[in-house]
GROMACS .gro file of C-alpha atoms in nm:
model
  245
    1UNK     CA    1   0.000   0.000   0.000
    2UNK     CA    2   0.154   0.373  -0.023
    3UNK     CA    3   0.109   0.692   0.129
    4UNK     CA    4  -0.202   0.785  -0.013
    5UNK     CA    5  -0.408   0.465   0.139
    6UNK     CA    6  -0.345   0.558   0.487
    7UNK     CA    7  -0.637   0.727   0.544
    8UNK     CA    8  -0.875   0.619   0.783
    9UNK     CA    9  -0.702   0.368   1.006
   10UNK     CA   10  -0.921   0.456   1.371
   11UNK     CA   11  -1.252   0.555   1.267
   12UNK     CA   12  -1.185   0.876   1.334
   13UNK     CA   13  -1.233   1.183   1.107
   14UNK     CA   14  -0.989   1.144   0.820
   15UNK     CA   15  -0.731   1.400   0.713
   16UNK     CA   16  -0.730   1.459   0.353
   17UNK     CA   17  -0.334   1.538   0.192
   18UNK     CA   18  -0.402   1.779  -0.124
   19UNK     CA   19  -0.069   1.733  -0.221
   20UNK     CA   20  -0.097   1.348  -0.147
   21UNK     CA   21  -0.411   1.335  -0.336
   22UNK     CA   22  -0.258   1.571  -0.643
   23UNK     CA   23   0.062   1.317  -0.638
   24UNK     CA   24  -0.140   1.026  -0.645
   25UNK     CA   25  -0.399   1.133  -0.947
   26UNK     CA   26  -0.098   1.246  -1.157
   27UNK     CA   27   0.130   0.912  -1.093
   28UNK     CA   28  -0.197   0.730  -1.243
   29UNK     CA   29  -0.186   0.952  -1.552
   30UNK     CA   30   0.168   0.901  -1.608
   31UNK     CA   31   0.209   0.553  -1.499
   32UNK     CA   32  -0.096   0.411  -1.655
   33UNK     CA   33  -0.178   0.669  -1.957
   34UNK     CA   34  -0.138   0.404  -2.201
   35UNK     CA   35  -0.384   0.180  -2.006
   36UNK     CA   36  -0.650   0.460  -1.969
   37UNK     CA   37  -0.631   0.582  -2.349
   38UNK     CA   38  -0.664   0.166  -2.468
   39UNK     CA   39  -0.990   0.214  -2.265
   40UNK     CA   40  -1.102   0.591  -2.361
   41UNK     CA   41  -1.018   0.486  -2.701
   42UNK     CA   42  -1.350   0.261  -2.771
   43UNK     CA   43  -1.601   0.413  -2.506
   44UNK     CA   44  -1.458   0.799  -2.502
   45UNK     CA   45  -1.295   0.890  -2.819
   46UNK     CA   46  -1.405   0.696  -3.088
   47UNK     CA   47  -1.842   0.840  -2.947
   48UNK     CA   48  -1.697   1.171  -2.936
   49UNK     CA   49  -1.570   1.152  -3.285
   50UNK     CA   50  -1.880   1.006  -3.431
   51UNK     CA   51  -2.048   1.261  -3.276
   52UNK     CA   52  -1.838   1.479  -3.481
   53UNK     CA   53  -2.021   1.358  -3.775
   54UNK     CA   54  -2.389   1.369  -3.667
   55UNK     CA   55  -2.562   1.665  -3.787
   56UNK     CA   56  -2.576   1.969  -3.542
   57UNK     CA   57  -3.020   1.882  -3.506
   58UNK     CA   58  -2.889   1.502  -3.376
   59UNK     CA   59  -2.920   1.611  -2.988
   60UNK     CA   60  -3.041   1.345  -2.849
   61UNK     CA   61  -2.808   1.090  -3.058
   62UNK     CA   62  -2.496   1.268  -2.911
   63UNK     CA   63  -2.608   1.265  -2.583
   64UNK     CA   64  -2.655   0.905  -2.581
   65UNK     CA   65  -2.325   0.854  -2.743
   66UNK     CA   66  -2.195   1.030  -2.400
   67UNK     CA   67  -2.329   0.696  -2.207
   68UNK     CA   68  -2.012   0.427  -2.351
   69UNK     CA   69  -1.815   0.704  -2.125
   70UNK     CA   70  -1.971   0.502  -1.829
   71UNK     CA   71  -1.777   0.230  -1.901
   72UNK     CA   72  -1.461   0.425  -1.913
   73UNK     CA   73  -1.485   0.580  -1.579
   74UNK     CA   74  -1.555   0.237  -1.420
   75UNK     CA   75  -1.245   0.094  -1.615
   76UNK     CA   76  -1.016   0.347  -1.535
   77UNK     CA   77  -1.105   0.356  -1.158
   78UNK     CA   78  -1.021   0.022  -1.134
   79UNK     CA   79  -0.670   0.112  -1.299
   80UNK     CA   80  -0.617   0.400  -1.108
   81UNK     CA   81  -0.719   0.221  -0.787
   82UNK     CA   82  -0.466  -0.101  -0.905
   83UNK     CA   83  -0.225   0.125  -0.945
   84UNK     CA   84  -0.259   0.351  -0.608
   85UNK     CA   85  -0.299  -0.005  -0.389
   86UNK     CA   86   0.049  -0.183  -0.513
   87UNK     CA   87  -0.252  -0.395  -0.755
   88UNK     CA   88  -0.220  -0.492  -1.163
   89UNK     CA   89  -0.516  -0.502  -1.407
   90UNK     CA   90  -0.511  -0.535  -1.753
   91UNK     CA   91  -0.674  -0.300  -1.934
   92UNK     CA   92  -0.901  -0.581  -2.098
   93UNK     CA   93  -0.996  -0.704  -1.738
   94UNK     CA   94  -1.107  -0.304  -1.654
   95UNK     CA   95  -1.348  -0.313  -1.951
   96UNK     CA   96  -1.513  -0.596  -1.813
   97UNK     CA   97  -1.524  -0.419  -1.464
   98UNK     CA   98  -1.711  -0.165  -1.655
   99UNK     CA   99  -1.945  -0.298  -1.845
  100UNK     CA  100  -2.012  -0.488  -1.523
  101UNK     CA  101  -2.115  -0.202  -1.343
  102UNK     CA  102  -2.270   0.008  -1.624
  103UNK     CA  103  -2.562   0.008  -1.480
  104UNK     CA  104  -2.479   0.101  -1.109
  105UNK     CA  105  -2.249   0.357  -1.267
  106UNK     CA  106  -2.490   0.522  -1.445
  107UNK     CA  107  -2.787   0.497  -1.202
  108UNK     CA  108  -2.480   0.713  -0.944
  109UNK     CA  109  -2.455   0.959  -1.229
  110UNK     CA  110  -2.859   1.031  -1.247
  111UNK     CA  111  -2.880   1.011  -0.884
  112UNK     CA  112  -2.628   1.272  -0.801
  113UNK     CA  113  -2.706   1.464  -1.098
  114UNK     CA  114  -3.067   1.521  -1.047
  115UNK     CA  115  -2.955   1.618  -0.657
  116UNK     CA  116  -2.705   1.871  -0.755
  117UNK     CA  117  -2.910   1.969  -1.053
  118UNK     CA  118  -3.221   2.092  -0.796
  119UNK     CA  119  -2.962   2.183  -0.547
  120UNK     CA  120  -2.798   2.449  -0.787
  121UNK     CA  121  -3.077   2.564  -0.910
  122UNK     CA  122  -3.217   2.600  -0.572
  123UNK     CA  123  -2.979   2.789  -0.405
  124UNK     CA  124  -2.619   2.674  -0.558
  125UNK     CA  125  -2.468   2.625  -0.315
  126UNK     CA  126  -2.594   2.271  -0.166
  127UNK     CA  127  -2.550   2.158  -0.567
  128UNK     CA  128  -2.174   2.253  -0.529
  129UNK     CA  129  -2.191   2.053  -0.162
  130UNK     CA  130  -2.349   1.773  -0.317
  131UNK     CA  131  -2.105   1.731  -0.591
  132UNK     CA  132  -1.776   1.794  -0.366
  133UNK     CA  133  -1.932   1.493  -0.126
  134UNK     CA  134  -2.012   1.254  -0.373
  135UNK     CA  135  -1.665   1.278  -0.566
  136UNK     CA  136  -1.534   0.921  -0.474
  137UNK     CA  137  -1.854   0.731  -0.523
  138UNK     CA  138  -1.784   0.598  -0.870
  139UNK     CA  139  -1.466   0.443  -0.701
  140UNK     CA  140  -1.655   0.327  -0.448
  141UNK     CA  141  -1.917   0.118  -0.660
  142UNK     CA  142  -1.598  -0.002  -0.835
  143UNK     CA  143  -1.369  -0.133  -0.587
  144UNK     CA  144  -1.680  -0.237  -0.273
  145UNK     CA  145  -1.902  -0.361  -0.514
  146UNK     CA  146  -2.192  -0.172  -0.348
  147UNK     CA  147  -2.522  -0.058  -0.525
  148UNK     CA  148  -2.569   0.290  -0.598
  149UNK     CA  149  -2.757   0.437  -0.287
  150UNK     CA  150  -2.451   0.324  -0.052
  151UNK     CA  151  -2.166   0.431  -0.247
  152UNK     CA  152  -2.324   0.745  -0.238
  153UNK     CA  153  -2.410   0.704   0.097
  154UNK     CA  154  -2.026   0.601   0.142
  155UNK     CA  155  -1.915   0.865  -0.032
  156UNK     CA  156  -2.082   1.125   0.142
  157UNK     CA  157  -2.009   1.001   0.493
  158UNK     CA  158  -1.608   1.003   0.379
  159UNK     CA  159  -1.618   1.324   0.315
  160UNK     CA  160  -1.744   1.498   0.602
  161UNK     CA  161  -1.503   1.691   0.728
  162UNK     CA  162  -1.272   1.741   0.477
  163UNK     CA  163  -1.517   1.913   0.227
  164UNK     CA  164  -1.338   2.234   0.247
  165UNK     CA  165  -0.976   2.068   0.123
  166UNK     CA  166  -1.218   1.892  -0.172
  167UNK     CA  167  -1.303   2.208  -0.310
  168UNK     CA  168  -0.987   2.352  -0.325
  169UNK     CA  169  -0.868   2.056  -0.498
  170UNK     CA  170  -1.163   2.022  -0.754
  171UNK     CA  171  -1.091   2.407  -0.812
  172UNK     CA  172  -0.701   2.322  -0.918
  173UNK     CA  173  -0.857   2.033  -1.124
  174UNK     CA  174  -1.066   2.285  -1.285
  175UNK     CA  175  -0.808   2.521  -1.326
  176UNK     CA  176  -0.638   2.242  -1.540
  177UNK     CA  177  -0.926   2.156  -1.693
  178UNK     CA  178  -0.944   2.511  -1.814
  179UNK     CA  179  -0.586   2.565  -1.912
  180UNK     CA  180  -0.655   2.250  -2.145
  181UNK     CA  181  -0.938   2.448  -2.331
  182UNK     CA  182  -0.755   2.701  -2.383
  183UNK     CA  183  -0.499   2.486  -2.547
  184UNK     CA  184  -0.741   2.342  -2.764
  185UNK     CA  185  -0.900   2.718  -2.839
  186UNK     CA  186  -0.555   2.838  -2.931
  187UNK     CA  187  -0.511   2.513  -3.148
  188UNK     CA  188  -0.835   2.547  -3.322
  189UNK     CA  189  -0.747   2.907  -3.403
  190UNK     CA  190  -0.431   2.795  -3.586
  191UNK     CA  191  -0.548   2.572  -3.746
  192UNK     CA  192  -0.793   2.811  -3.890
  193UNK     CA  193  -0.567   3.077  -3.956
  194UNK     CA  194  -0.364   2.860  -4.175
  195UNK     CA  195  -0.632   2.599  -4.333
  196UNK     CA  196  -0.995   2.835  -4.270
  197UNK     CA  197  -1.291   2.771  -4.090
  198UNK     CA  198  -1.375   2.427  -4.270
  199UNK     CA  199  -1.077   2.235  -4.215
  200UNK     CA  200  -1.047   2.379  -3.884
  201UNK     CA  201  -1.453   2.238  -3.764
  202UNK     CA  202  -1.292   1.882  -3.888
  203UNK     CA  203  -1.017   1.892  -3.717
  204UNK     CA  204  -1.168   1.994  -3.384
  205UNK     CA  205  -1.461   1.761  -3.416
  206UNK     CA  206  -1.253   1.447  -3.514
  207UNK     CA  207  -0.918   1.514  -3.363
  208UNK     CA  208  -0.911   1.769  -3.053
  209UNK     CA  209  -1.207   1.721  -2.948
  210UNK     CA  210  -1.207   1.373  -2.911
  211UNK     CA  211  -0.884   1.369  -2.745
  212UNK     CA  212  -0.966   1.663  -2.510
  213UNK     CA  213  -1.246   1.505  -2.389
  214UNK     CA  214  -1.067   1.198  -2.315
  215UNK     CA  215  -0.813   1.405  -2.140
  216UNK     CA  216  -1.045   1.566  -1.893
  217UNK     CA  217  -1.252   1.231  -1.834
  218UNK     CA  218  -0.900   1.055  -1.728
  219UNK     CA  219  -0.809   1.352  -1.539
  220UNK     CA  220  -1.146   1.360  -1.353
  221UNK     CA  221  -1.149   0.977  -1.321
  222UNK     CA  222  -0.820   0.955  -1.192
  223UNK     CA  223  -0.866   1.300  -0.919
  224UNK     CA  224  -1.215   1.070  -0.779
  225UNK     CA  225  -0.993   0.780  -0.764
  226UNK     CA  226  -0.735   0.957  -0.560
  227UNK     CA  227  -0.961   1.128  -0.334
  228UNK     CA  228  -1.134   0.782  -0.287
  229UNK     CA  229  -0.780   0.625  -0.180
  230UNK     CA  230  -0.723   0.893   0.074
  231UNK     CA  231  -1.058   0.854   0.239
  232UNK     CA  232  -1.131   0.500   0.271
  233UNK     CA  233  -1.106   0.354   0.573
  234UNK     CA  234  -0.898   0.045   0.689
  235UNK     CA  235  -1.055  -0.304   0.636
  236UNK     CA  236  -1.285  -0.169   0.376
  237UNK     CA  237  -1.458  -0.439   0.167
  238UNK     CA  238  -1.255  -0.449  -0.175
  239UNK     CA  239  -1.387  -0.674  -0.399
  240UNK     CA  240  -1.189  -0.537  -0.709
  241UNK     CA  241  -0.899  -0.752  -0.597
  242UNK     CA  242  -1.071  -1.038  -0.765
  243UNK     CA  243  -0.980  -0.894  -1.081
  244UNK     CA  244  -0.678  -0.772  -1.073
  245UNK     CA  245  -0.390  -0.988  -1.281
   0.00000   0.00000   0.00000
């Protein structure tokens, strides 16, 4: 186990590392990029660029070609979380983890989405509480098996406490995610100035797009991972062990 899994070891309130939790979700991009982009390549990239495609009336078909991305984030959690607990998984083995737990997955996204939706629109702020609590539940369906009331019941328990250093972290996560539009705004730009507007709306819906979206899916993915490494207690159920390699 390393640094970032000593969390919890007392039952008492846990103490949440930023840096810890900042080292952690960039060793899992670094370490195990290749393993996340074999996985974003079927169920993030290759929607996003069919998307790219679709004609601009197709709503509804490009939102539903944002639900493969389930499978991702349960795949890559299990790869981050391999990687953060001394643990090996194939990248094969965390597709099967995913589509496993599509459905639990994706019941977690509606769930917390239609509570921070209301919650925002309420009064914003309990939306913004709501998401910073719930962070490490898609890790938490992953790696304890559970259904998707308790890992968000898990998730939010964990958290207490420590919401305050969770929103400073998921604002310098933001802040990258930003700096990485930018990026692919200055990009696009070039690539108009030097090609025009045409060649410039292929690119960026076939190429940068595609590959920016995977970026900030792996980065997000890998941040929920760490934070769900920091706060889970000792002697945890972890199923996920039965697939690692």
């Amino acid at each position: 186990m390393t640094a970032i899994l000593a969390a919890q070891t007392d039952g008492s309130r846990p103490d949440l590392d930023v840096g810890a939790v900042l080292g952690a979700m960039w060793r899992v991009l670094a370490r195990r990029g290749l393993d996340l982009l074999v996985v974003g390549a079927p169920f993030v990239i290759l929607p996003q660029v069919i998307a790219g495609f679709l004609p601009q009336n197709l709503e509804a078909v490009k939102l539903a070609l944002g639900l493969p991305g389930v499978v991702f984030t349960g795949g890559a959690s299990l790869i981050a979380y391999a990687e953060l607990s001394g643990g090996s998984i194939t990248s094969w083995k965390a597709i099967g983890g995913g589509l496993g737990r599509f459905g639990t997955l994706w019941a977690v996204g509606v769930l917390s989405g239609l509570a921070i939706g209301l919650g925002t629109i309420l009064l914003v702020v309990p939306g913004l509480i709501a998401m910073i609590g719930w962070i490490p539940a898609s890790a938490t369906v992953m790696v304890e098996n559970t259904g998707s009331t308790e890992a968000l019941g898990r998730a939010w328990r964990r958290t207490q406490g420590v919401r305050w250093r969770l929103a400073l972290l998921s604002l310098l996560v933001f802040v990258a995610v930003l700096l990485g539009f930018v990026v692919v705004l200055i990009a696009d730009l070039a690539v108009m100035s030097t090609a025009g507007e045409a060649a410039m709306n292929q690119v960026s819906n076939l190429v940068v797009a595609p590959l920016y979206a995977f970026v900030v899916v792996a980065l997000m993915t890998a941040f929920s991972t760490a934070v769900y490494a920091a706060l889970r207690p000792a002697g945890a159920p972890a199923v996920v062990a039965d697939v690692f390699a």
